Amino acid sequence: MQSKRNFSAKREAIYDVIASTDTHPTAEWVYEQLKPKLPDLSLGTVYRNLSVFKEMGLAKSIGVINGQERFDANMTQHSHFICQKCFRIIDIPGGNNFIDKNMYALVERECGVKIETHGINFYGLCDKCR
Amino acid sequence: MQSKRNFSAKREAIYDVIASTDTHPTAEWVYEQLKPKLPDLSLGTVYRNLSVFKEMGLAKSIGVINGQERFDANMTQHSHFICQKCFRIIDIPGGNNFIDKNMYALVERECGVKIETHGINFYGLCDKCR
DNA sequence: CTCCGTGCAAATACTTTGCAAAGCG
DNA sequence: CGCTTTGCAAAGTATTTGCACGGAG
């Protein structure tokens, strides 16, 4: 059976997990969420599909935090706050506004590079950890 | 023999390497720079000392780029441009000015967190790769 | 003598990959 | 049938750690 997106059932399930959370999960967290419902799911499949989503532009990597890559299916421009103690990642909706395309041009001229995108991360302690 | 900083000779040598480059090196690159002069240096020692420098506030991690952690002994506030093809990292001296402490306060109020620091990364193609 | 720093190798942690089998159109 | 997706296990890569040794004070 095919889903609405022409994804396999497992690919769809993996996408649904990352699309319906704002926890910026690791591959393993996604795996653990699905394992009870899909007992024959393998971790390798989760990794492979997360790569597929990155290539398709359906998800992106926030980077490696505390040794594990964190994924985000929220493709709107936004920044992140990263807790240095519990490694929770919190969206900062307006964060993109801090830097605009004029600044791209400025940096491009200064450094001789071509900028595609940018990311802003704030680091500190979250409300639960402070 | 102790050096000016009360570092061991190897610790001093490792610090000198990261302090005298703007390439934002990996542990392995530091190791390869020193190996010819210090044939009995081990990679574990490089990793251990880089950790020591982070704890001492003499160096920081720029993050894991293409699978390897990148270090920086330039502790002044600055941003980075990261080439998506060759993974070269270029300093953007004025980058810190894009975000000021008033924005910290804004985000802190909005999200209920305590911000210690922030980082801005630009991604694209460097002058050699475009 | 004691402590810190170190080499070496083993262990760890995360991620990727090869391959044969299963799934779907 | 032909192409894609998957499970499983092995391999790969980067980093950390245990332990015993060695040098400095």
mmCIF file of C-alpha atoms (C1' of nucleotides) in Angstrom:
data_model
loop_
_atom_site.group_PDB
_atom_site.id
_atom_site.type_symbol
_atom_site.label_atom_id
_atom_site.label_comp_id
_atom_site.label_asym_id
_atom_site.label_seq_id
_atom_site.Cartn_x
_atom_site.Cartn_y
_atom_site.Cartn_z
ATOM 1 C CA MET A 1 0.000 0.000 0.000
ATOM 2 C CA GLN A 2 1.332 3.421 -0.949
ATOM 3 C CA SER A 3 0.775 6.550 1.034
ATOM 4 C CA LYS A 4 -0.218 9.991 -0.121
ATOM 5 C CA ARG A 5 3.384 10.887 -0.890
ATOM 6 C CA ASN A 6 4.320 7.690 -2.710
ATOM 7 C CA PHE A 7 6.414 6.772 0.283
ATOM 8 C CA SER A 8 6.705 3.244 1.523
ATOM 9 C CA ALA A 9 4.782 2.652 4.721
ATOM 10 C CA LYS A 10 7.936 2.789 6.805
ATOM 11 C CA ARG A 11 9.295 5.880 5.110
ATOM 12 C CA GLU A 12 5.974 7.575 5.711
ATOM 13 C CA ALA A 13 5.971 6.534 9.342
ATOM 14 C CA ILE A 14 9.467 7.917 9.851
ATOM 15 C CA TYR A 15 8.532 11.170 8.195
ATOM 16 C CA ASP A 16 5.398 11.450 10.300
ATOM 17 C CA VAL A 17 7.444 11.145 13.462
ATOM 18 C CA ILE A 18 9.890 13.903 12.589
ATOM 19 C CA ALA A 19 7.175 16.119 11.145
ATOM 20 C CA SER A 20 4.984 15.922 14.214
ATOM 21 C CA THR A 21 7.531 16.795 16.846
ATOM 22 C CA ASP A 22 9.500 19.890 17.678
ATOM 23 C CA THR A 23 12.080 17.993 19.708
ATOM 24 C CA HIS A 24 14.635 17.898 16.876
ATOM 25 C CA PRO A 25 15.149 14.205 17.379
ATOM 26 C CA THR A 26 18.066 11.867 16.865
ATOM 27 C CA ALA A 27 17.830 8.817 14.608
ATOM 28 C CA GLU A 28 17.644 6.628 17.649
ATOM 29 C CA TRP A 29 14.767 8.571 19.175
ATOM 30 C CA VAL A 30 12.784 8.180 15.960
ATOM 31 C CA TYR A 31 13.564 4.474 16.018
ATOM 32 C CA GLU A 32 12.380 4.122 19.589
ATOM 33 C CA GLN A 33 9.134 5.934 18.857
ATOM 34 C CA LEU A 34 8.307 3.588 16.011
ATOM 35 C CA LYS A 35 9.646 0.289 17.286
ATOM 36 C CA PRO A 36 6.546 -0.595 19.336
ATOM 37 C CA LYS A 37 4.255 -0.179 16.335
ATOM 38 C CA LEU A 38 6.740 -1.496 13.766
ATOM 39 C CA PRO A 39 8.607 -4.268 15.551
ATOM 40 C CA ASP A 40 10.639 -5.232 12.518
ATOM 41 C CA LEU A 41 11.919 -1.731 11.861
ATOM 42 C CA SER A 42 15.682 -1.472 11.846
ATOM 43 C CA LEU A 43 17.813 1.451 12.896
ATOM 44 C CA GLY A 44 19.634 1.391 9.578
ATOM 45 C CA THR A 45 16.361 2.083 7.815
ATOM 46 C CA VAL A 46 15.795 5.124 9.980
ATOM 47 C CA TYR A 47 19.248 6.462 9.140
ATOM 48 C CA ARG A 48 18.738 5.755 5.451
ATOM 49 C CA ASN A 49 15.396 7.487 5.331
ATOM 50 C CA LEU A 50 16.577 10.500 7.241
ATOM 51 C CA SER A 51 19.270 10.866 4.580
ATOM 52 C CA VAL A 52 16.635 10.583 1.906
ATOM 53 C CA PHE A 53 14.630 13.361 3.505
ATOM 54 C CA LYS A 54 17.676 15.603 3.619
ATOM 55 C CA GLU A 55 18.294 15.032 -0.078
ATOM 56 C CA MET A 56 14.644 15.675 -0.900
ATOM 57 C CA GLY A 57 14.598 18.885 1.098
ATOM 58 C CA LEU A 58 12.014 17.525 3.522
ATOM 59 C CA ALA A 59 14.295 17.676 6.525
ATOM 60 C CA LYS A 60 17.605 19.105 7.533
ATOM 61 C CA SER A 61 20.298 18.470 10.056
ATOM 62 C CA ILE A 62 20.700 20.858 12.944
ATOM 63 C CA GLY A 63 24.157 19.487 13.549
ATOM 64 C CA VAL A 64 25.772 17.025 15.886
ATOM 65 C CA ILE A 65 24.823 17.844 19.453
ATOM 66 C CA ASN A 66 26.438 15.850 22.237
ATOM 67 C CA GLY A 67 27.578 13.231 19.767
ATOM 68 C CA GLN A 68 24.348 12.627 17.900
ATOM 69 C CA GLU A 69 22.963 14.221 14.781
ATOM 70 C CA ARG A 70 19.716 16.118 15.321
ATOM 71 C CA PHE A 71 17.093 16.397 12.614
ATOM 72 C CA ASP A 72 14.382 18.907 11.891
ATOM 73 C CA ALA A 73 11.496 18.618 9.456
ATOM 74 C CA ASN A 74 10.537 22.227 10.040
ATOM 75 C CA MET A 75 11.967 23.784 6.898
ATOM 76 C CA THR A 76 10.925 27.343 7.639
ATOM 77 C CA GLN A 77 13.766 29.696 8.516
ATOM 78 C CA HIS A 78 14.236 29.739 12.248
ATOM 79 C CA SER A 79 16.963 29.686 14.856
ATOM 80 C CA HIS A 80 17.628 27.344 17.714
ATOM 81 C CA PHE A 81 18.384 27.548 21.365
ATOM 82 C CA ILE A 82 20.485 24.625 22.568
ATOM 83 C CA CYS A 83 20.615 23.774 26.265
ATOM 84 C CA GLN A 84 24.176 23.062 27.286
ATOM 85 C CA LYS A 85 23.037 20.771 30.090
ATOM 86 C CA CYS A 86 20.190 18.612 28.748
ATOM 87 C CA PHE A 87 20.771 19.290 25.061
ATOM 88 C CA ARG A 88 17.178 20.161 24.439
ATOM 89 C CA ILE A 89 16.734 22.255 21.315
ATOM 90 C CA ILE A 90 14.092 24.953 21.257
ATOM 91 C CA ASP A 91 12.888 26.783 18.171
ATOM 92 C CA ILE A 92 13.212 30.537 18.062
ATOM 93 C CA PRO A 93 10.604 31.498 15.481
ATOM 94 C CA GLY A 94 11.804 35.021 14.773
ATOM 95 C CA GLY A 95 15.469 34.121 14.736
ATOM 96 C CA ASN A 96 15.777 34.358 11.006
ATOM 97 C CA ASN A 97 15.036 38.060 11.089
ATOM 98 C CA PHE A 98 18.334 38.787 12.778
ATOM 99 C CA ILE A 99 20.163 38.352 9.485
ATOM 100 C CA ASP A 100 18.883 39.428 6.119
ATOM 101 C CA LYS A 101 20.018 39.144 2.515
ATOM 102 C CA ASN A 102 21.856 42.455 2.671
ATOM 103 C CA MET A 103 24.173 40.903 5.190
ATOM 104 C CA TYR A 104 24.737 37.998 2.842
ATOM 105 C CA ALA A 105 25.930 40.453 0.219
ATOM 106 C CA LEU A 106 28.173 42.170 2.722
ATOM 107 C CA VAL A 107 29.857 38.954 3.814
ATOM 108 C CA GLU A 108 30.088 37.668 0.253
ATOM 109 C CA ARG A 109 31.933 40.774 -0.848
ATOM 110 C CA GLU A 110 34.202 40.738 2.187
ATOM 111 C CA CYS A 111 35.165 37.070 1.945
ATOM 112 C CA GLY A 112 34.759 36.218 -1.728
ATOM 113 C CA VAL A 113 32.297 33.435 -1.054
ATOM 114 C CA LYS A 114 28.778 32.510 -2.163
ATOM 115 C CA ILE A 115 26.358 32.099 0.725
ATOM 116 C CA GLU A 116 23.457 29.699 0.391
ATOM 117 C CA THR A 117 22.086 29.739 3.877
ATOM 118 C CA HIS A 118 22.925 30.493 7.467
ATOM 119 C CA GLY A 119 22.168 29.281 10.952
ATOM 120 C CA ILE A 120 22.015 31.005 14.300
ATOM 121 C CA ASN A 121 22.350 29.027 17.483
ATOM 122 C CA PHE A 122 21.975 30.326 20.997
ATOM 123 C CA TYR A 123 23.540 28.355 23.830
ATOM 124 C CA GLY A 124 22.754 28.423 27.520
ATOM 125 C CA LEU A 125 20.438 26.782 30.020
ATOM 126 C CA CYS A 126 16.811 26.028 29.295
ATOM 127 C CA ASP A 127 13.963 26.841 31.642
ATOM 128 C CA LYS A 128 14.106 23.382 33.206
ATOM 129 C CA CYS A 129 17.858 23.348 33.743
ATOM 130 C CA ARG A 130 18.630 26.784 35.091
ATOM 131 C CA MET B 1 61.198 21.184 31.301
ATOM 132 C CA GLN B 2 58.270 23.485 31.776
ATOM 133 C CA SER B 3 57.173 26.124 29.305
ATOM 134 C CA LYS B 4 56.056 29.659 29.919
ATOM 135 C CA ARG B 5 52.497 28.560 30.629
ATOM 136 C CA ASN B 6 53.412 25.690 32.924
ATOM 137 C CA PHE B 7 52.308 23.406 30.158
ATOM 138 C CA SER B 8 54.117 20.234 29.370
ATOM 139 C CA ALA B 9 56.165 20.439 26.218
ATOM 140 C CA LYS B 10 53.578 18.497 24.253
ATOM 141 C CA ARG B 11 50.652 20.448 25.586
ATOM 142 C CA GLU B 12 52.433 23.638 24.658
ATOM 143 C CA ALA B 13 53.189 22.325 21.177
ATOM 144 C CA ILE B 14 49.547 21.389 20.627
ATOM 145 C CA TYR B 15 48.382 24.764 21.801
ATOM 146 C CA ASP B 16 50.883 26.510 19.555
ATOM 147 C CA VAL B 17 49.534 24.675 16.541
ATOM 148 C CA ILE B 18 45.920 25.639 17.121
ATOM 149 C CA ALA B 19 46.818 29.156 18.156
ATOM 150 C CA SER B 20 48.869 29.849 15.065
ATOM 151 C CA THR B 21 46.416 28.740 12.414
ATOM 152 C CA ASP B 22 43.081 30.030 11.234
ATOM 153 C CA THR B 23 42.147 26.738 9.582
ATOM 154 C CA HIS B 24 39.962 25.595 12.489
ATOM 155 C CA PRO B 25 41.648 22.215 12.525
ATOM 156 C CA THR B 26 40.579 18.738 13.480
ATOM 157 C CA ALA B 27 42.409 16.710 16.110
ATOM 158 C CA GLU B 28 43.941 14.626 13.389
ATOM 159 C CA TRP B 29 45.275 17.647 11.505
ATOM 160 C CA VAL B 30 46.971 18.894 14.666
ATOM 161 C CA TYR B 31 48.453 15.448 15.145
ATOM 162 C CA GLU B 32 49.799 15.361 11.603
ATOM 163 C CA GLN B 33 51.386 18.777 11.964
ATOM 164 C CA LEU B 34 53.269 17.723 15.067
ATOM 165 C CA LYS B 35 54.106 14.119 14.292
ATOM 166 C CA PRO B 36 57.272 14.919 12.266
ATOM 167 C CA LYS B 37 58.756 16.942 15.106
ATOM 168 C CA LEU B 38 57.358 14.801 17.906
ATOM 169 C CA PRO B 39 57.485 11.252 16.579
ATOM 170 C CA ASP B 40 56.217 9.707 19.795
ATOM 171 C CA LEU B 41 53.147 11.901 20.030
ATOM 172 C CA SER B 42 49.919 9.964 20.173
ATOM 173 C CA LEU B 43 46.561 10.961 18.819
ATOM 174 C CA GLY B 44 44.943 10.317 22.178
ATOM 175 C CA THR B 45 47.133 12.989 23.697
ATOM 176 C CA VAL B 46 45.951 15.486 21.111
ATOM 177 C CA TYR B 47 42.325 14.700 21.897
ATOM 178 C CA ARG B 48 42.963 14.902 25.615
ATOM 179 C CA ASN B 49 44.719 18.235 25.389
ATOM 180 C CA LEU B 50 42.115 19.751 23.124
ATOM 181 C CA SER B 51 39.577 18.851 25.799
ATOM 182 C CA VAL B 52 41.769 20.469 28.398
ATOM 183 C CA PHE B 53 41.915 23.667 26.361
ATOM 184 C CA LYS B 54 38.146 23.729 26.048
ATOM 185 C CA GLU B 55 37.779 23.402 29.798
ATOM 186 C CA MET B 56 40.374 26.114 30.396
ATOM 187 C CA GLY B 57 38.678 28.473 27.972
ATOM 188 C CA LEU B 58 41.706 28.540 25.691
ATOM 189 C CA ALA B 59 39.884 26.956 22.770
ATOM 190 C CA LYS B 60 36.401 26.118 21.689
ATOM 191 C CA SER B 61 34.650 23.723 19.375
ATOM 192 C CA ILE B 62 33.126 25.058 16.211
ATOM 193 C CA GLY B 63 31.092 21.910 15.916
ATOM 194 C CA VAL B 64 31.262 18.667 13.997
ATOM 195 C CA ILE B 65 31.759 19.399 10.305
ATOM 196 C CA ASN B 66 31.720 16.471 7.914
ATOM 197 C CA GLY B 67 32.103 14.030 10.753
ATOM 198 C CA GLN B 68 35.018 15.638 12.562
ATOM 199 C CA GLU B 69 35.105 18.139 15.376
ATOM 200 C CA ARG B 70 36.725 21.448 14.466
ATOM 201 C CA PHE B 71 38.594 23.525 17.015
ATOM 202 C CA ASP B 72 39.371 27.194 17.287
ATOM 203 C CA ALA B 73 41.774 28.940 19.631
ATOM 204 C CA ASN B 74 40.540 32.339 18.527
ATOM 205 C CA MET B 75 38.333 33.188 21.467
ATOM 206 C CA THR B 76 37.189 36.572 20.210
ATOM 207 C CA GLN B 77 33.562 36.738 19.143
ATOM 208 C CA HIS B 78 33.337 36.031 15.446
ATOM 209 C CA SER B 79 31.257 34.099 12.968
ATOM 210 C CA HIS B 80 32.175 31.417 10.477
ATOM 211 C CA PHE B 81 31.614 30.675 6.868
ATOM 212 C CA ILE B 82 31.612 26.935 6.152
ATOM 213 C CA CYS B 83 32.165 25.684 2.619
ATOM 214 C CA GLN B 84 29.697 22.925 1.837
ATOM 215 C CA LYS B 85 32.073 21.342 -0.661
ATOM 216 C CA CYS B 86 35.580 21.405 0.841
ATOM 217 C CA PHE B 87 34.527 22.114 4.430
ATOM 218 C CA ARG B 88 36.956 24.964 4.788
ATOM 219 C CA ILE B 89 35.976 27.317 7.582
ATOM 220 C CA ILE B 90 36.603 31.019 7.167
ATOM 221 C CA ASP B 91 36.400 33.611 9.923
ATOM 222 C CA ILE B 92 33.999 36.494 9.533
ATOM 223 C CA PRO B 93 35.470 39.098 11.855
ATOM 224 C CA GLY B 94 32.442 41.372 12.117
ATOM 225 C CA GLY B 95 29.938 38.556 12.394
ATOM 226 C CA ASN B 96 29.367 39.063 16.073
ATOM 227 C CA ASN B 97 27.876 42.465 15.470
ATOM 228 C CA PHE B 98 24.835 40.947 13.823
ATOM 229 C CA ILE B 99 23.457 39.964 17.211
ATOM 230 C CA ASP B 100 23.768 42.023 20.361
ATOM 231 C CA LYS B 101 22.870 41.608 24.007
ATOM 232 C CA ASN B 102 19.483 43.222 23.508
ATOM 233 C CA MET B 103 18.564 40.316 21.309
ATOM 234 C CA TYR B 104 19.667 37.946 24.056
ATOM 235 C CA ALA B 105 17.195 39.625 26.377
ATOM 236 C CA LEU B 106 14.485 39.398 23.774
ATOM 237 C CA VAL B 107 14.964 35.686 23.216
ATOM 238 C CA GLU B 108 15.379 34.992 26.909
ATOM 239 C CA ARG B 109 12.045 36.626 27.651
ATOM 240 C CA GLU B 110 10.337 34.882 24.766
ATOM 241 C CA CYS B 111 11.631 31.385 25.542
ATOM 242 C CA GLY B 112 12.290 31.434 29.284
ATOM 243 C CA VAL B 113 15.935 30.491 28.882
ATOM 244 C CA LYS B 114 19.303 31.899 29.936
ATOM 245 C CA ILE B 115 21.626 32.551 27.023
ATOM 246 C CA GLU B 116 25.368 32.319 27.541
ATOM 247 C CA THR B 117 26.589 32.663 24.014
ATOM 248 C CA HIS B 118 25.609 32.307 20.401
ATOM 249 C CA GLY B 119 27.059 31.294 17.079
ATOM 250 C CA ILE B 120 26.343 32.339 13.539
ATOM 251 C CA ASN B 121 27.343 30.105 10.675
ATOM 252 C CA PHE B 122 27.058 30.914 6.988
ATOM 253 C CA TYR B 123 27.037 28.038 4.517
ATOM 254 C CA GLY B 124 27.819 28.049 0.826
ATOM 255 C CA LEU B 125 30.769 27.710 -1.515
ATOM 256 C CA CYS B 126 34.143 29.273 -0.835
ATOM 257 C CA ASP B 127 36.138 31.229 -3.367
ATOM 258 C CA LYS B 128 38.071 28.144 -4.459
ATOM 259 C CA CYS B 129 35.020 25.910 -4.837
ATOM 260 C CA ARG B 130 32.496 28.094 -6.600
ATOM 261 C "C1'" DC C 1 57.725 9.524 46.533
ATOM 262 C "C1'" DT C 2 53.875 11.610 44.299
ATOM 263 C "C1'" DC C 3 51.493 13.614 40.686
ATOM 264 C "C1'" DC C 4 50.549 14.741 36.190
ATOM 265 C "C1'" DG C 5 51.012 13.743 31.453
ATOM 266 C "C1'" DT C 6 51.548 10.261 28.111
ATOM 267 C "C1'" DG C 7 51.733 5.997 24.655
ATOM 268 C "C1'" DC C 8 49.385 2.376 23.435
ATOM 269 C "C1'" DA C 9 45.644 -0.348 22.578
ATOM 270 C "C1'" DA C 10 41.087 -1.509 23.570
ATOM 271 C "C1'" DA C 11 36.676 0.115 23.976
ATOM 272 C "C1'" DT C 12 32.851 2.992 22.823
ATOM 273 C "C1'" DA C 13 29.442 5.493 20.240
ATOM 274 C "C1'" DC C 14 27.307 6.693 16.223
ATOM 275 C "C1'" DT C 15 26.586 6.047 11.458
ATOM 276 C "C1'" DT C 16 27.140 3.813 6.965
ATOM 277 C "C1'" DT C 17 27.219 0.006 3.940
ATOM 278 C "C1'" DG C 18 26.901 -4.817 1.530
ATOM 279 C "C1'" DC C 19 23.945 -8.168 0.517
ATOM 280 C "C1'" DA C 20 20.189 -11.067 0.006
ATOM 281 C "C1'" DA C 21 15.314 -11.090 0.588
ATOM 282 C "C1'" DA C 22 10.830 -8.858 0.411
ATOM 283 C "C1'" DG C 23 7.543 -5.459 -1.460
ATOM 284 C "C1'" DC C 24 5.123 -3.059 -4.885
ATOM 285 C "C1'" DG C 25 3.500 -1.748 -9.451
ATOM 286 C "C1'" DC D 1 9.720 -8.915 -14.165
ATOM 287 C "C1'" DG D 2 12.278 -4.718 -12.594
ATOM 288 C "C1'" DC D 3 13.125 -1.252 -9.437
ATOM 289 C "C1'" DT D 4 12.919 0.260 -4.638
ATOM 290 C "C1'" DT D 5 13.077 -0.568 0.177
ATOM 291 C "C1'" DT D 6 14.395 -3.231 4.049
ATOM 292 C "C1'" DG D 7 16.629 -6.268 7.990
ATOM 293 C "C1'" DC D 8 20.591 -7.741 9.582
ATOM 294 C "C1'" DA D 9 25.124 -7.736 10.615
ATOM 295 C "C1'" DA D 10 29.542 -6.181 9.576
ATOM 296 C "C1'" DA D 11 32.354 -2.455 8.694
ATOM 297 C "C1'" DG D 12 33.754 2.210 9.152
ATOM 298 C "C1'" DT D 13 35.001 6.518 11.478
ATOM 299 C "C1'" DA D 14 35.867 9.484 15.187
ATOM 300 C "C1'" DT D 15 36.608 9.840 19.853
ATOM 301 C "C1'" DT D 16 37.270 8.285 24.690
ATOM 302 C "C1'" DT D 17 39.198 5.580 28.190
ATOM 303 C "C1'" DG D 18 42.101 2.145 31.190
ATOM 304 C "C1'" DC D 19 46.384 1.218 32.540
ATOM 305 C "C1'" DA D 20 51.078 1.201 33.396
ATOM 306 C "C1'" DC D 21 55.095 3.841 32.652
ATOM 307 C "C1'" DG D 22 58.093 8.010 32.828
ATOM 308 C "C1'" DG D 23 59.649 12.547 33.990
ATOM 309 C "C1'" DA D 24 59.535 16.747 37.052
ATOM 310 C "C1'" DG D 25 59.523 18.662 41.515
#
